Amino acid sequence: MRDILQELEDRRAVARMGGGAKRIDAQHAKGKLTARERIDLLLDEGSFEEFDTFVTHRCTDFGMEQNQPPGDGVVTGWGTINGRMVYVFSQDFTVFGGSLSETHAQKIVKIMDMAMQNGAPVIGINDSGGARIQEGVASLAGYAEVFQRNIMASGVVPQISVIMGPCAGGAVYSPAMTDFIFMVKDSSYMFVTGPDVVKTVTNEVVTAEELGGASTHTRKSSVADGAFDNDVEALAEVRRLVDFLPLNNRKTVPRRPFFDDVKRLDESLDTLIPDNTNTPYDMKELILKLADEGDFYEIQEDFAKNIITGFVRLEGSTVGVVANQPMVLAGCLDIDSARKAARFVRFCDAFEIPILTLVDVPGFLPGTGQELGGVIKHGAKLLFAYGEATVPKVTVITRKAYGGAYDVMASKHLRGDFNYAWPTAEIAVMGAKGATEIIHRADLGDAVKIAVHTKDYEDRFATPFVAAERGFIDEVIMPHSTRKRVCRAFASLRGKSLQNPWKKHDNIPL
Ligand code: HXC
């Protein structure tokens, strides 16, 4: 009996060594942790329950039957993050470069199916040379099985991808269909075709880092939502994110103990808006002052900085924040910011996360670059996302809300539940100067007359009161009371029930 028990221990010990000490050392030498070390950091201590430790591949080509490491290059199972259940897979680069075989895929599929059945997020740690070359089409089939599950799980359980090594070829499409992608600077990359193929086909010379490193994907392509300095930091931040998210689309957002006063007034907000309407200010200051304990988890911090997206807690409950940033491009909406915010709004709506929108937007960015790039369709994404969202929506206009951008930014007309404005708000079709030059074109040569017309327009329209007179703004509020008003608004909306008409699915302008 003792021998049999010992055999289990021995087999486990072999499995834990993955591709062996030499390859583990090589992994460490690259500044990377092993698949198991990553899981240990991601999950609560001792909470990991492993599946399929002893699964081996079934390939008999190229002498593969001589080498069948238990686990087949991926560690899978479930555990907890601050006591809440998550499923996880972590590719083991020390075993065939973490490449995906038929059985490797089956292990991932198993935990994805369980996550769907039991309603818990899936976190995938990617570190892989892609399709297991020796297995050919069996490996491609495995990928497609994973893709299909990514699609079915979308909007049902949160899916998070952490890229901690290579992720190339068709392999990138599994993370691409998850809700959030995080990368590690200098040790991870994602691309559909690598630098060598690029050189052959297009003659471009590019490094892997330039083509698909963390900086490229967080700043330029927006494929990734965040980049971190090393594995340890990335995994700690994933834990922090999971704390904000519901476990599935049938659960409400998590409610955490909070130590901040809901009625906290902040007098400094009364002077946040500069006297000159064209002077920028930092919208993040408002977000931090509204949030419980000033805790803000930003998503896509380095991309389209003219809009800010992320999570805060109000009265301990998660709220998604979308806010124009006057510090960048004067807070204009453009292709990138509309796409970024639309995707975030849709995530929140899919998972019943209420949305707070902070508005200071002078309009859509003009120019041929925008028009030829399809700003019409991209801008419509955000409009569509807000309009279809049925979650509680609270909007605060701090300063400008001009033109179509006023409508887009969770206005009353897009079923905003609470639409507040500060006294400094300017809600109009366009800025005073532009408006005057159009409606008083005949006086354009007379500077004095134009100045008078501009002043008239400002007095009448560059305020929140025209909109408030019509009920488009529910109340004009004092800046210092914003946290209190917003918290009360969301508290009153906890029982909100709103359904869109039945349809197979909508046809959002992609
Ligand atoms: C089988 C693989 C492998 C793969 C790496 N290995 N990739 N084994 N299938 N795809 C093995 C290596 O043979 C080596 O084994 C070990 O993993 C580590 O690889 P190294 O090359 O020594 O590591 P490194 O120098 O760090 O380079 C990593 C790498 C490189 C850049 C990922 O290995 C590489 O280019 N691999 C091939 C990538 C590729 O073309 N994959 C197919 C893409 S197409 P030993 O025994 O020496 O330790 C694809 C299609 C998906 O993925 C389609 C989905 C729809």
XYZ file of C-alpha atoms in Angstrom, residues 19-368:
350
model
C 10.632 19.963 -18.846
C 13.368 19.420 -16.237
C 15.762 21.457 -14.147
C 17.821 22.727 -17.072
C 14.863 24.227 -18.872
C 13.483 25.652 -15.629
C 16.832 27.373 -15.089
C 16.688 28.708 -18.660
C 13.193 30.066 -17.981
C 14.435 31.796 -14.821
C 17.466 33.140 -16.660
C 15.073 34.970 -19.001
C 13.487 36.668 -15.970
C 10.401 34.475 -16.335
C 8.694 32.330 -13.709
C 7.549 28.770 -14.397
C 3.921 27.886 -15.060
C 3.451 26.611 -11.519
C 5.229 29.506 -9.851
C 2.873 31.833 -11.708
C -0.193 29.961 -10.522
C 1.109 30.060 -6.951
C 1.404 33.853 -7.144
C -1.940 34.334 -8.864
C -4.058 32.283 -6.491
C -4.617 32.373 -2.739
C -1.979 30.345 -0.983
C -2.751 26.626 -1.037
C -6.015 27.085 -2.952
C -4.952 25.528 -6.267
C -6.622 22.257 -7.233
C -5.010 20.768 -10.291
C -6.679 18.766 -13.056
C -5.080 16.392 -15.536
C -1.638 16.350 -13.969
C -0.878 13.072 -15.688
C -2.263 13.743 -19.154
C 0.265 13.005 -21.892
C 0.227 13.650 -25.606
C -0.630 10.855 -28.041
C 1.675 11.818 -30.877
C 3.780 9.027 -32.374
C 5.458 10.947 -35.186
C 9.018 12.277 -35.152
C 9.923 10.008 -32.223
C 7.555 11.885 -29.927
C 6.475 8.625 -28.222
C 9.905 8.606 -26.558
C 9.122 11.824 -24.716
C 5.782 12.101 -22.957
C 6.090 14.512 -20.040
C 3.083 14.404 -17.694
C 0.850 17.445 -18.029
C 1.779 18.022 -21.684
C 2.913 21.612 -21.363
C 0.014 23.210 -19.555
C -1.002 23.303 -15.896
C -4.769 23.597 -15.400
C -7.198 23.734 -12.512
C -9.048 26.067 -10.225
C -8.418 28.022 -7.067
C -9.408 31.254 -5.391
C -8.439 34.920 -5.508
C -9.293 36.560 -2.217
C -11.685 33.688 -1.582
C -13.511 33.882 -4.943
C -13.304 31.012 -7.413
C -11.430 31.253 -10.715
C -10.293 28.683 -13.260
C -6.791 28.932 -14.597
C -4.482 27.486 -17.211
C -0.789 28.226 -17.341
C 1.322 27.133 -20.290
C 4.623 25.530 -19.392
C 7.343 26.748 -21.750
C 9.745 24.121 -20.398
C 7.679 21.368 -22.073
C 7.961 21.553 -25.876
C 8.063 25.330 -25.598
C 4.540 25.374 -24.144
C 3.303 24.422 -27.603
C -0.312 23.406 -27.964
C -1.015 19.765 -28.774
C -4.354 18.032 -29.060
C -4.272 16.946 -25.418
C -2.906 20.292 -24.205
C -5.947 21.898 -25.848
C -8.282 19.336 -24.290
C -6.997 20.289 -20.838
C -7.751 23.961 -21.481
C -11.157 23.142 -22.929
C -12.011 21.084 -19.844
C -11.483 23.936 -17.420
C -13.260 26.395 -19.722
C -16.296 24.131 -19.833
C -16.226 23.842 -16.054
C -15.911 27.605 -15.677
C -18.991 28.090 -17.829
C -20.927 25.436 -15.954
C -19.979 26.757 -12.525
C -19.950 30.461 -13.339
C -16.380 31.545 -12.608
C -13.787 33.594 -14.535
C -11.088 31.975 -16.667
C -7.543 33.262 -16.438
C -5.144 32.056 -19.117
C -1.398 32.464 -18.716
C 0.141 32.272 -22.179
C 3.753 31.291 -22.771
C 3.896 29.153 -25.882
C 5.646 28.486 -29.183
C 2.196 28.020 -30.772
C 0.890 24.950 -32.524
C 2.809 21.751 -31.606
C 4.593 21.346 -34.893
C 4.842 17.560 -34.632
C 1.046 17.234 -34.358
C 0.022 19.276 -37.370
C -3.689 19.633 -37.935
C -4.576 17.981 -34.596
C -3.032 21.005 -32.946
C -4.914 23.440 -35.185
C -8.122 21.639 -34.290
C -7.243 22.051 -30.623
C -6.864 25.796 -31.064
C -10.229 26.052 -32.765
C -11.865 24.135 -29.909
C -10.443 26.724 -27.504
C -11.551 29.611 -29.761
C -15.099 28.310 -29.862
C -15.165 28.228 -26.062
C -13.764 31.767 -25.864
C -16.664 32.910 -28.005
C -19.308 31.056 -26.017
C -17.870 32.285 -22.719
C -17.767 35.912 -23.872
C -20.260 37.873 -21.825
C -20.944 34.861 -19.581
C -17.803 34.641 -17.449
C -14.956 37.174 -17.405
C -11.941 35.950 -19.386
C -8.491 37.350 -18.695
C -5.317 36.623 -20.675
C -1.852 37.216 -19.333
C 0.858 37.056 -21.973
C 4.116 36.022 -20.338
C 6.199 34.828 -23.265
C 5.706 34.224 -26.960
C 2.190 34.198 -28.367
C 2.307 34.024 -32.135
C 0.419 32.918 -35.196
C -3.202 31.910 -34.833
C -2.514 31.434 -31.111
C -3.067 35.163 -30.610
C -6.739 34.818 -31.435
C -7.669 33.112 -28.206
C -6.425 36.015 -26.030
C -7.856 38.438 -28.585
C -11.339 37.177 -27.832
C -10.995 37.454 -24.057
C -12.039 40.517 -22.084
C -8.637 41.731 -20.948
C -5.085 41.115 -22.114
C -2.091 41.964 -19.945
C 1.520 41.689 -21.038
C 4.919 41.676 -19.368
C 7.381 44.244 -20.667
C 10.414 42.892 -22.539
C 9.518 39.209 -22.097
C 6.246 38.818 -23.981
C 5.128 39.415 -27.512
C 2.096 38.799 -29.701
C 1.943 38.809 -33.470
C 0.193 36.977 -36.268
C 3.415 36.632 -38.271
C 6.862 37.136 -36.758
C 9.718 39.394 -37.866
C 11.238 36.776 -40.236
C 8.051 36.310 -42.211
C 7.484 40.054 -42.244
C 10.952 40.523 -43.714
C 10.331 37.890 -46.406
C 6.924 39.150 -47.431
C 7.136 42.920 -47.063
C 10.860 43.509 -46.796
C 10.343 45.393 -43.538
C 13.005 44.922 -40.881
C 11.450 44.955 -37.433
C 12.255 43.471 -34.050
C 9.888 41.189 -32.169
C 9.529 43.918 -29.543
C 8.606 46.567 -32.108
C 6.222 44.234 -33.886
C 4.395 42.818 -30.918
C 5.913 43.795 -27.577
C 4.009 45.173 -24.614
C 4.707 48.765 -25.536
C 3.423 48.308 -29.105
C 0.221 46.671 -27.958
C -0.573 49.006 -25.084
C 0.314 52.260 -26.862
C -0.285 51.726 -30.575
C -2.424 48.736 -31.491
C -4.535 48.683 -28.286
C -4.527 44.879 -28.444
C -3.424 44.769 -24.794
C -5.037 46.507 -21.827
C -2.003 46.878 -19.606
C 1.713 46.149 -19.364
C 3.722 45.376 -16.271
C 7.415 45.246 -15.446
C 7.632 41.575 -14.535
C 5.647 38.408 -13.878
C 5.165 39.134 -10.179
C 3.680 42.577 -10.736
C 1.467 41.370 -13.589
C -0.033 38.583 -11.490
C -0.596 40.881 -8.507
C -2.449 43.307 -10.780
C -4.608 40.527 -12.194
C -5.601 39.662 -8.626
C -6.506 43.309 -8.085
C -8.636 43.370 -11.235
C -10.486 40.175 -10.341
C -11.542 41.809 -7.068
C -13.542 44.341 -9.106
C -15.314 41.821 -11.322
C -18.439 39.736 -10.816
C -17.867 35.998 -11.169
C -20.333 35.699 -14.049
C -23.121 37.530 -15.828
C -25.790 36.295 -13.443
C -24.044 37.571 -10.316
C -24.051 41.140 -9.067
C -20.800 43.043 -8.682
C -18.764 42.160 -5.582
C -19.368 44.343 -2.548
C -16.276 44.899 -0.396
C -15.946 46.478 3.019
C -15.132 50.172 2.563
C -13.719 52.740 4.917
C -14.571 55.942 3.088
C -17.412 58.312 3.946
C -20.191 58.181 1.360
C -21.135 61.755 2.243
C -17.558 63.002 1.968
C -17.547 66.528 0.495
C -14.520 67.721 -1.414
C -14.244 71.504 -1.514
C -11.239 71.341 -3.837
C -13.549 70.181 -6.653
C -15.218 73.605 -6.645
C -12.038 75.013 -8.188
C -11.125 72.076 -10.435
C -12.476 73.789 -13.564
C -10.132 76.609 -14.659
C -11.527 80.101 -15.316
C -10.525 79.917 -18.939
C -12.771 77.414 -20.636
C -9.959 76.269 -22.909
C -7.480 75.525 -20.129
C -7.094 71.799 -19.507
C -7.349 70.121 -16.115
C -6.800 66.532 -15.076
C -10.019 64.524 -15.054
C -8.231 61.776 -13.110
C -8.235 64.089 -10.109
C -12.031 63.962 -10.109
C -12.082 60.183 -10.502
C -9.689 59.681 -7.583
C -11.669 62.068 -5.406
C -14.943 60.288 -6.135
C -13.692 56.734 -5.656
C -13.780 54.858 -2.356
C -10.325 55.311 -0.817
C -9.119 56.883 -4.077
C -8.684 53.422 -5.594
C -8.899 53.410 -9.406
C -8.036 50.449 -11.672
C -7.357 51.906 -15.073
C -7.848 49.917 -18.283
C -5.841 50.854 -21.415
C -4.057 53.643 -19.565
C -1.519 54.173 -22.368
C -3.878 54.194 -25.340
C -6.252 56.954 -26.529
C -5.516 58.990 -23.447
C -8.227 61.478 -24.408
C -10.649 59.074 -22.774
C -10.171 57.323 -19.439
C -11.693 53.928 -18.650
C -11.455 51.823 -15.509
C -13.033 50.582 -12.331
C -13.666 52.226 -8.973
C -15.800 51.282 -6.005
C -18.576 53.421 -4.634
C -20.005 52.327 -1.271
C -17.902 49.189 -1.737
C -19.512 48.192 -5.070
C -17.764 48.160 -8.440
C -18.591 50.924 -10.909
C -17.102 51.315 -14.395
C -15.887 54.828 -15.159
C -15.685 56.431 -18.596
C -14.347 59.987 -18.605
C -13.163 62.467 -21.192
C -9.650 63.728 -20.445
C -9.281 67.456 -21.249
C -5.483 67.121 -20.871
C -5.214 65.171 -24.154
C -6.647 66.474 -27.456
C -8.888 68.679 -25.294
C -10.885 65.540 -24.486
C -12.180 65.164 -28.077
C -13.754 61.909 -29.155
C -11.958 60.250 -32.049
C -11.632 56.816 -33.604
C -9.353 55.370 -30.934
C -11.128 56.807 -27.917
C -14.553 55.774 -29.209
C -13.380 52.195 -29.785
C -11.670 52.023 -26.420
C -14.648 53.336 -24.495
C -17.232 51.355 -26.482
C -15.534 48.084 -25.658
C -15.337 49.029 -22.003
C -19.007 50.065 -21.848
C -20.008 46.764 -23.453
C -17.942 44.804 -20.943
C -19.643 46.629 -18.080
C -23.089 46.102 -19.537
C -22.474 42.400 -20.195
C -21.498 41.891 -16.548
C -24.034 44.221 -14.926
C -21.442 46.721 -13.794
C -23.020 50.201 -13.398
C -21.405 52.972 -15.428
C -20.365 56.438 -14.283
C -19.655 58.850 -17.148
C -17.750 62.083 -16.572
C -18.137 64.459 -19.484
C -15.956 67.275 -20.761
C -15.983 66.890 -24.524
C -15.678 69.617 -27.150
C -16.890 67.259 -29.905
C -15.446 64.813 -32.392
C -11.926 65.420 -33.676
C -12.124 66.951 -37.172
C -9.834 66.033 -40.056
C -9.252 63.825 -43.048
